[in-house]
Amino acid sequence: MKRISPQVGPMTGMACTLALAACLVPAAALAAPPILPSDSAATVHPQEWPRIAWPKVVTDADEAKIAKLLKQMDAACKVGQVIQGDIASLTPEDVARYNLGSVLNGGNSGPGGNDLAPAPEWLKLADSFYAASMRGRPGCPAIPVIWGTDAVHGHSNIIGATLFPHNVGLGAMRDPDLIEKIGAATAAEIRVTGQEWTFAPTVTVPQDYRWGRAYEGYSSDPALVASYVGRMVRGLQGPPTTDRVLAGPHVIASTKHFLADGATKDGHDQGDAQIDETTLRLVHGAPYLPAIENGVATVMTSFSSWNGVKIAGNKGLVTDILKDRLGFGGFVVTDWNAHGQIPGCTNASCPQALLAGVDMYMAPDSWKPLYGSLLKQVQDGTVPMARLDDAVSRILRVKLRLGLFELGAPSTRLLAGQWNLLGSPEHRAIAREAVRKSLVLLKNTGVLPLTQGARLLVAGDGADDVARQSGGWTLSWQGTGLTRNLFPGATTLWEGLKAAAEASGGSAQLAPDGHFTHKPDAAIVVFGETPYAEFQGDIRSLQLRSDLTGPLATMKALKAQGIPVIAVMLTGRPLFVNPELNAADAFVVAWLPGSEGGGVADVLYAKDGADFTGRLPTAWPRTARAGDDPLFAYGYGLNMASGPAPWTPLPEDPGVAPEALPGVFLERGQAAPGWSLVLTDPAAAPHTVGPVPAATPGNRLTISAIDKDVQEGARRITLAAGAQPATIALEAAAPQDLSRETNGDVLLLLNLRLDAKPGAPVSLSARCGSGPCGASVPLPELAAMPLGTWQTLAVPLKCLLPAGSDTRAVSSPLVLTSRGPLSLGLASVTLGTKGDILAGCKGAAK
């Protein structure tokens, strides 16, 4: 391929974006990278980056007000403005007392500790935070707080909101006009509940789809991503003028994650992008040019690194490139406690981030100790007042641009409390159009479009599940544990297909396992991934987990009965599915379509002449090995108007072992690969559990198989009373890195059944290396469980792995300790975000 030549010298305005986009190609097409500079692989060369014209978005009078406010603010007031806490870890009173500049709601945070709170509760809490921020005090004038939310595919934290397709599906549309409409609809729904800021759009350019956040990116092609970004920013914020953003139906946006989060080695979330600066600039920097030209208000730094240097601590990228060279005039915010990952930093103390150019710390549960340390660092000169003033000025500039100082409490602003706008028919129509345009047809031997008046069978485990078709970042962080009643007004794929079949004069039957009462004319089998977010979605190979491949047998069984099969895949990324492609007569990639499942039926039935127009936003793999030649190239996509397409059977060997279940330590009573269940009585040698029944020497600890869900799907463990505590532990063959999970508020989930009340206290701890990671966590909740009932006990990893522990080298995440007697059934030990009973822990972050 022709090598990309560096753009050297200044370029300004839209000409810059167009010129750069013209020479952009997918990163996979780049020739071998040049030799890195001898001084450092993470040294930047600002003169090689373009200059961007930042639009005028505040008036001269605003600048004068900023200068006046700064003179009225003491150091404590200024420090408060650069810190953002999570609503689960602070109160309105905290905002008033510490002069906090911002709050956010994380994926599992909500009013009153309820992330599923109804919309009016969100607006009520927004008013409370605003009122607290406007109290003021001597040395700190009233400065309104700003609330940020992850509205990444619609106002997706709110029950009843429109859920648009995730970005990977939007990338398949190739429709910038519709992108702007989606941004505008999302902004309007956010305004209903009183927030002003969305942490979107994600403008990553994923290069390895093993990455758990890949579906948040529009495409692996930087030119396609760049063509969307400016339009999405305009949809959210409105045009970049000096008019107050909140005077219209808009919010401010945040492009993320700066920079090259989509280039980490092996697709490892929060990992290291080991690429040269030319690739960094031309591929991963490209989307930031139209964002800046369109006046994006904030930029969020990535957890990840570039050539070994954490982005949030990289002054060359944050200050020298983003602010000075590209001219970004808004403020820079970190990701969730990302400052704590900078060498020499902790979540509670990190002047390095501010010195590198970060303006606001996202310190969800660490805001209070961070406030204290930063104030001392300003007072002792570690952080120069000039740098703090610059950060505060940038934050005030955005708040003035919003109109926060003039437009009053959230409930008094435009669109606030107009509940009919949440999931309105107009917004759902935009989402349904996006679903139609995002579908990609990979195979059609003639079964599509579906025949009018036909008898249809709808099968597969994903056919009637709004949560599954919506993916992660849906009502909860991971999008899991959600029921149908939480999606009023939404349409599952099954509901859309049933309505379309009946409208055509036909009929439809839902049978997830493929068994039918009347032989259908055609069958649709819906299968694919289950919801995930961030590192929880990282995979080692490009294939479905083994527990998600069951619908293949359904396809084959239906085919064997002479029934044409249409496979519809729900997925956040292209995966090896050659067996499913071979088994089906037609194959449709629906991505993660969101709440408007009827859009799939529109195209399958060719409603009003609808046809497939979606094209792959990245290449589709031929095997499950990352880096192998693709099966379908970027941009591939069939349509029905062209008629049947020939098909040559594909090889069905993925080339790698089946994908294991992530975050699973024990399943169906048995230790997962790489893990051992070990019973230890101090009076005897430890016993590593293999075949059961078994016991430790002396029979103080015994284990046997019991049934749960399947035959012998769990284990009963009994402990007799003794003078010394005994332990039940899960031990890793090699130390495990659980740092991301701990920072992300992940829970250790024990699915168990208590068979008798414990005769002595039970505690839980973890080991880091050969020693404990922290103090043991008492489990009075275990003793309070009802007997004979399977429930999931959830223990926050932060309890087991407190600050200062070696979370990158966890040798055992579970060490249950008791003197006994104890009798319980244990089915699984996993990581997750939802449990039946939440264990508390003294001193743990809330």
Short mmCIF file of N, CA, C and O in Angstrom, two decimals, residues 134-218:
data_model
loop_
_atom_site.label_atom_id
_atom_site.label_comp_id
_atom_site.label_asym_id
_atom_site.label_seq_id
_atom_site.Cartn_x
_atom_site.Cartn_y
_atom_site.Cartn_z
N MET A 134 -25.37 26.72 44.52
CA MET A 134 -25.60 28.17 44.42
C MET A 134 -25.61 28.87 45.77
O MET A 134 -25.93 30.05 45.87
N ARG A 135 -25.27 28.15 46.85
CA ARG A 135 -25.26 28.81 48.17
C ARG A 135 -24.13 29.83 48.28
O ARG A 135 -24.31 30.92 48.81
N GLY A 136 -22.96 29.47 47.80
CA GLY A 136 -21.82 30.37 47.91
C GLY A 136 -21.37 30.54 49.36
O GLY A 136 -22.02 30.05 50.30
N ARG A 137 -20.24 31.21 49.51
CA ARG A 137 -19.70 31.52 50.84
C ARG A 137 -18.61 32.57 50.64
O ARG A 137 -18.17 32.81 49.51
N PRO A 138 -18.14 33.21 51.69
CA PRO A 138 -17.01 34.14 51.54
C PRO A 138 -15.80 33.39 50.94
O PRO A 138 -15.41 32.34 51.44
N GLY A 139 -15.26 33.92 49.88
CA GLY A 139 -14.14 33.27 49.22
C GLY A 139 -14.56 32.29 48.14
O GLY A 139 -13.72 31.71 47.46
N CYS A 140 -15.86 32.12 47.98
CA CYS A 140 -16.34 31.21 46.92
C CYS A 140 -17.72 31.65 46.46
O CYS A 140 -18.73 31.32 47.10
N PRO A 141 -17.79 32.40 45.38
CA PRO A 141 -19.09 32.84 44.87
C PRO A 141 -19.92 31.65 44.38
O PRO A 141 -19.39 30.56 44.15
N ALA A 142 -21.21 31.86 44.25
CA ALA A 142 -22.10 30.81 43.77
C ALA A 142 -21.74 30.43 42.33
O ALA A 142 -21.76 31.28 41.44
N ILE A 143 -21.38 29.18 42.16
CA ILE A 143 -21.02 28.68 40.82
C ILE A 143 -21.83 27.41 40.57
O ILE A 143 -21.67 26.42 41.28
N PRO A 144 -22.70 27.41 39.58
CA PRO A 144 -23.58 26.25 39.38
C PRO A 144 -22.80 24.98 39.02
O PRO A 144 -21.81 25.02 38.31
N VAL A 145 -23.28 23.88 39.57
CA VAL A 145 -22.69 22.58 39.30
C VAL A 145 -23.14 22.09 37.94
O VAL A 145 -24.19 22.50 37.42
N ILE A 146 -22.37 21.22 37.33
CA ILE A 146 -22.72 20.61 36.06
C ILE A 146 -22.77 19.10 36.25
O ILE A 146 -21.91 18.52 36.92
N TRP A 147 -23.78 18.45 35.66
CA TRP A 147 -24.01 17.01 35.85
C TRP A 147 -23.72 16.29 34.54
O TRP A 147 -24.33 16.55 33.52
N GLY A 148 -22.77 15.33 34.59
CA GLY A 148 -22.43 14.52 33.42
C GLY A 148 -23.03 13.13 33.49
O GLY A 148 -23.11 12.53 34.57
N THR A 149 -23.43 12.59 32.35
CA THR A 149 -24.06 11.27 32.30
C THR A 149 -23.61 10.52 31.05
O THR A 149 -23.32 11.13 30.02
N ASP A 150 -23.58 9.21 31.13
CA ASP A 150 -23.19 8.38 29.98
C ASP A 150 -24.40 8.10 29.09
O ASP A 150 -24.92 6.98 29.03
N ALA A 151 -24.86 9.12 28.38
CA ALA A 151 -25.93 8.93 27.40
C ALA A 151 -25.28 8.58 26.07
O ALA A 151 -25.16 9.40 25.17
N VAL A 152 -24.84 7.33 25.95
CA VAL A 152 -23.99 6.95 24.82
C VAL A 152 -24.77 6.36 23.64
O VAL A 152 -24.24 6.31 22.53
N HIS A 153 -26.00 5.90 23.87
CA HIS A 153 -26.84 5.49 22.72
C HIS A 153 -28.30 5.85 23.03
O HIS A 153 -29.18 5.03 23.08
N GLY A 154 -28.48 7.16 23.20
CA GLY A 154 -29.71 7.68 23.75
C GLY A 154 -29.50 7.98 25.23
O GLY A 154 -28.41 7.77 25.78
N HIS A 155 -30.55 8.49 25.87
CA HIS A 155 -30.47 8.81 27.31
C HIS A 155 -30.63 7.49 28.06
O HIS A 155 -31.62 7.26 28.77
N SER A 156 -29.63 6.64 27.93
CA SER A 156 -29.77 5.21 28.19
C SER A 156 -29.78 4.83 29.66
O SER A 156 -29.92 3.65 29.98
N ASN A 157 -29.66 5.79 30.57
CA ASN A 157 -29.79 5.49 32.00
C ASN A 157 -31.24 5.57 32.48
O ASN A 157 -31.53 5.19 33.62
N ILE A 158 -32.13 6.08 31.64
CA ILE A 158 -33.47 6.44 32.07
C ILE A 158 -34.51 5.47 31.51
O ILE A 158 -34.55 5.22 30.30
N ILE A 159 -35.35 4.94 32.38
CA ILE A 159 -36.42 4.05 31.95
C ILE A 159 -37.36 4.81 31.02
O ILE A 159 -37.82 5.91 31.33
N GLY A 160 -37.65 4.22 29.87
CA GLY A 160 -38.57 4.81 28.91
C GLY A 160 -37.91 5.63 27.83
O GLY A 160 -38.59 6.04 26.87
N ALA A 161 -36.62 5.89 27.93
CA ALA A 161 -35.93 6.69 26.92
C ALA A 161 -35.74 5.88 25.63
O ALA A 161 -35.75 4.65 25.63
N THR A 162 -35.56 6.59 24.53
CA THR A 162 -35.26 5.96 23.25
C THR A 162 -33.84 5.41 23.29
O THR A 162 -32.91 6.12 23.68
N LEU A 163 -33.67 4.16 22.88
CA LEU A 163 -32.36 3.54 22.82
C LEU A 163 -31.96 3.36 21.36
O LEU A 163 -32.55 2.54 20.64
N PHE A 164 -30.99 4.12 20.93
CA PHE A 164 -30.52 4.05 19.55
C PHE A 164 -29.53 2.90 19.38
O PHE A 164 -28.97 2.40 20.38
N PRO A 165 -29.29 2.45 18.15
CA PRO A 165 -28.25 1.44 17.96
C PRO A 165 -26.90 1.94 18.50
O PRO A 165 -26.60 3.14 18.45
N HIS A 166 -26.12 1.01 19.02
CA HIS A 166 -24.77 1.38 19.44
C HIS A 166 -23.95 1.79 18.22
O HIS A 166 -24.29 1.49 17.07
N ASN A 167 -22.85 2.48 18.47
CA ASN A 167 -22.11 3.15 17.40
C ASN A 167 -21.63 2.24 16.29
O ASN A 167 -21.56 2.65 15.13
N VAL A 168 -21.28 0.99 16.60
CA VAL A 168 -20.81 0.10 15.53
C VAL A 168 -21.90 -0.08 14.48
O VAL A 168 -21.62 -0.16 13.28
N GLY A 169 -23.17 -0.13 14.91
CA GLY A 169 -24.27 -0.22 13.96
C GLY A 169 -24.47 1.08 13.20
O GLY A 169 -24.74 1.07 12.00
N LEU A 170 -24.32 2.20 13.89
CA LEU A 170 -24.45 3.49 13.22
C LEU A 170 -23.36 3.65 12.16
O LEU A 170 -23.59 4.26 11.11
N GLY A 171 -22.19 3.09 12.42
CA GLY A 171 -21.13 3.15 11.43
C GLY A 171 -21.50 2.40 10.15
O GLY A 171 -21.05 2.78 9.06
N ALA A 172 -22.31 1.36 10.27
CA ALA A 172 -22.74 0.61 9.09
C ALA A 172 -23.71 1.40 8.23
O ALA A 172 -23.90 1.08 7.05
N MET A 173 -24.32 2.47 8.76
CA MET A 173 -25.32 3.24 8.02
C MET A 173 -24.71 4.09 6.92
O MET A 173 -25.33 4.30 5.88
N ARG A 174 -23.55 4.69 7.20
CA ARG A 174 -22.94 5.68 6.31
C ARG A 174 -23.90 6.86 6.10
O ARG A 174 -24.15 7.28 4.97
N ASP A 175 -24.43 7.42 7.18
CA ASP A 175 -25.45 8.46 7.07
C ASP A 175 -25.20 9.57 8.10
O ASP A 175 -25.79 9.58 9.18
N PRO A 176 -24.34 10.55 7.79
CA PRO A 176 -24.06 11.63 8.75
C PRO A 176 -25.29 12.46 9.09
O PRO A 176 -25.40 12.97 10.21
N ASP A 177 -26.23 12.63 8.14
CA ASP A 177 -27.43 13.42 8.43
C ASP A 177 -28.22 12.78 9.57
O ASP A 177 -28.72 13.47 10.47
N LEU A 178 -28.36 11.46 9.52
CA LEU A 178 -29.12 10.77 10.56
C LEU A 178 -28.37 10.80 11.89
O LEU A 178 -28.99 10.86 12.96
N ILE A 179 -27.07 10.80 11.84
CA ILE A 179 -26.27 10.91 13.06
C ILE A 179 -26.59 12.21 13.79
O ILE A 179 -26.77 12.24 15.02
N GLU A 180 -26.71 13.31 13.06
CA GLU A 180 -27.02 14.59 13.70
C GLU A 180 -28.42 14.56 14.32
O GLU A 180 -28.63 15.10 15.41
N LYS A 181 -29.37 13.92 13.65
CA LYS A 181 -30.71 13.80 14.21
C LYS A 181 -30.70 12.97 15.50
O LYS A 181 -31.41 13.29 16.45
N ILE A 182 -29.90 11.92 15.53
CA ILE A 182 -29.79 11.10 16.74
C ILE A 182 -29.21 11.93 17.88
O ILE A 182 -29.68 11.86 19.03
N GLY A 183 -28.19 12.73 17.59
CA GLY A 183 -27.62 13.59 18.61
C GLY A 183 -28.63 14.57 19.17
O GLY A 183 -28.72 14.78 20.38
N ALA A 184 -29.44 15.17 18.29
CA ALA A 184 -30.43 16.14 18.72
C ALA A 184 -31.52 15.49 19.57
O ALA A 184 -31.96 16.05 20.59
N ALA A 185 -31.96 14.30 19.17
CA ALA A 185 -33.00 13.59 19.93
C ALA A 185 -32.47 13.19 21.30
O ALA A 185 -33.19 13.29 22.32
N THR A 186 -31.23 12.73 21.35
CA THR A 186 -30.63 12.35 22.63
C THR A 186 -30.52 13.56 23.55
O THR A 186 -30.86 13.49 24.75
N ALA A 187 -30.09 14.69 23.01
CA ALA A 187 -29.96 15.90 23.82
C ALA A 187 -31.31 16.31 24.41
O ALA A 187 -31.40 16.67 25.59
N ALA A 188 -32.35 16.25 23.61
CA ALA A 188 -33.67 16.65 24.09
C ALA A 188 -34.12 15.76 25.24
O ALA A 188 -34.68 16.25 26.24
N GLU A 189 -33.88 14.46 25.14
CA GLU A 189 -34.31 13.56 26.21
C GLU A 189 -33.47 13.76 27.48
O GLU A 189 -33.98 13.63 28.60
N ILE A 190 -32.20 14.09 27.33
CA ILE A 190 -31.37 14.39 28.50
C ILE A 190 -31.92 15.62 29.23
O ILE A 190 -32.01 15.65 30.47
N ARG A 191 -32.33 16.61 28.47
CA ARG A 191 -32.82 17.85 29.07
C ARG A 191 -34.10 17.62 29.89
O ARG A 191 -34.37 18.34 30.85
N VAL A 192 -34.86 16.61 29.53
CA VAL A 192 -36.09 16.32 30.26
C VAL A 192 -35.81 16.04 31.73
O VAL A 192 -36.55 16.46 32.61
N THR A 193 -34.72 15.34 32.02
CA THR A 193 -34.41 14.95 33.40
C THR A 193 -33.38 15.86 34.06
O THR A 193 -32.93 15.57 35.17
N GLY A 194 -32.99 16.95 33.39
CA GLY A 194 -32.23 17.98 34.06
C GLY A 194 -30.72 17.92 33.97
O GLY A 194 -30.04 18.74 34.59
N GLN A 195 -30.15 16.98 33.21
CA GLN A 195 -28.69 16.94 33.07
C GLN A 195 -28.27 17.86 31.92
O GLN A 195 -29.07 18.20 31.05
N GLU A 196 -26.99 18.23 31.91
CA GLU A 196 -26.50 19.18 30.90
C GLU A 196 -25.34 18.65 30.05
O GLU A 196 -24.93 19.32 29.12
N TRP A 197 -24.85 17.49 30.38
CA TRP A 197 -23.56 17.05 29.80
C TRP A 197 -23.61 15.55 29.57
O TRP A 197 -23.95 14.78 30.47
N THR A 198 -23.28 15.13 28.36
CA THR A 198 -23.18 13.70 28.07
C THR A 198 -21.74 13.34 27.75
O THR A 198 -21.05 14.08 27.03
N PHE A 199 -21.30 12.20 28.26
CA PHE A 199 -19.96 11.70 27.95
C PHE A 199 -20.01 10.96 26.62
O PHE A 199 -19.82 9.75 26.53
N ALA A 200 -20.27 11.70 25.58
CA ALA A 200 -20.41 11.16 24.23
C ALA A 200 -20.17 12.33 23.26
O ALA A 200 -20.33 13.50 23.64
N PRO A 201 -19.78 12.03 22.01
CA PRO A 201 -19.68 10.69 21.41
C PRO A 201 -18.30 10.05 21.63
O PRO A 201 -17.30 10.75 21.79
N THR A 202 -18.32 8.73 21.62
CA THR A 202 -17.07 7.98 21.60
C THR A 202 -16.54 8.02 20.18
O THR A 202 -17.22 7.59 19.24
N VAL A 203 -15.33 8.54 20.00
CA VAL A 203 -14.79 8.73 18.65
C VAL A 203 -13.54 7.86 18.44
O VAL A 203 -12.68 8.17 17.62
N THR A 204 -13.50 6.76 19.18
CA THR A 204 -12.40 5.83 19.04
C THR A 204 -12.38 5.22 17.64
O THR A 204 -13.41 5.16 16.96
N VAL A 205 -11.22 4.75 17.22
CA VAL A 205 -11.07 4.08 15.93
C VAL A 205 -10.54 2.68 16.23
O VAL A 205 -9.33 2.43 16.18
N PRO A 206 -11.41 1.72 16.57
CA PRO A 206 -10.95 0.40 17.02
C PRO A 206 -10.18 -0.34 15.93
O PRO A 206 -10.59 -0.38 14.77
N GLN A 207 -9.07 -0.94 16.33
CA GLN A 207 -8.26 -1.73 15.41
C GLN A 207 -8.22 -3.21 15.78
O GLN A 207 -7.82 -4.03 14.97
N ASP A 208 -8.65 -3.54 16.98
CA ASP A 208 -8.68 -4.94 17.43
C ASP A 208 -10.01 -5.15 18.15
O ASP A 208 -10.23 -4.63 19.24
N TYR A 209 -10.88 -5.92 17.50
CA TYR A 209 -12.25 -6.05 18.02
C TYR A 209 -12.37 -7.07 19.15
O TYR A 209 -13.48 -7.37 19.58
N ARG A 210 -11.27 -7.52 19.68
CA ARG A 210 -11.31 -8.25 20.93
C ARG A 210 -11.54 -7.30 22.11
O ARG A 210 -11.85 -7.74 23.21
N TRP A 211 -11.40 -6.04 21.85
CA TRP A 211 -11.57 -5.00 22.85
C TRP A 211 -13.04 -4.91 23.27
O TRP A 211 -13.94 -4.85 22.43
N GLY A 212 -13.30 -4.86 24.57
CA GLY A 212 -14.66 -4.84 25.07
C GLY A 212 -15.42 -3.56 24.81
O GLY A 212 -16.64 -3.51 24.99
N ARG A 213 -14.74 -2.50 24.36
CA ARG A 213 -15.41 -1.24 24.05
C ARG A 213 -15.51 -0.99 22.55
O ARG A 213 -15.91 0.10 22.13
N ALA A 214 -15.15 -1.98 21.75
CA ALA A 214 -15.09 -1.76 20.31
C ALA A 214 -16.43 -1.30 19.73
O ALA A 214 -16.47 -0.51 18.79
N TYR A 215 -17.54 -1.80 20.30
CA TYR A 215 -18.85 -1.41 19.75
C TYR A 215 -19.18 0.05 19.99
O TYR A 215 -20.10 0.60 19.38
N GLU A 216 -18.41 0.72 20.87
CA GLU A 216 -18.62 2.14 21.09
C GLU A 216 -18.01 2.99 19.99
O GLU A 216 -18.23 4.20 19.94
N GLY A 217 -17.22 2.38 19.11
CA GLY A 217 -16.62 3.10 17.99
C GLY A 217 -17.44 2.90 16.73
O GLY A 217 -17.98 1.83 16.48
N TYR A 218 -17.52 3.93 15.90
CA TYR A 218 -18.29 3.84 14.66
C TYR A 218 -17.65 2.90 13.64
O TYR A 218 -18.35 2.22 12.89
#
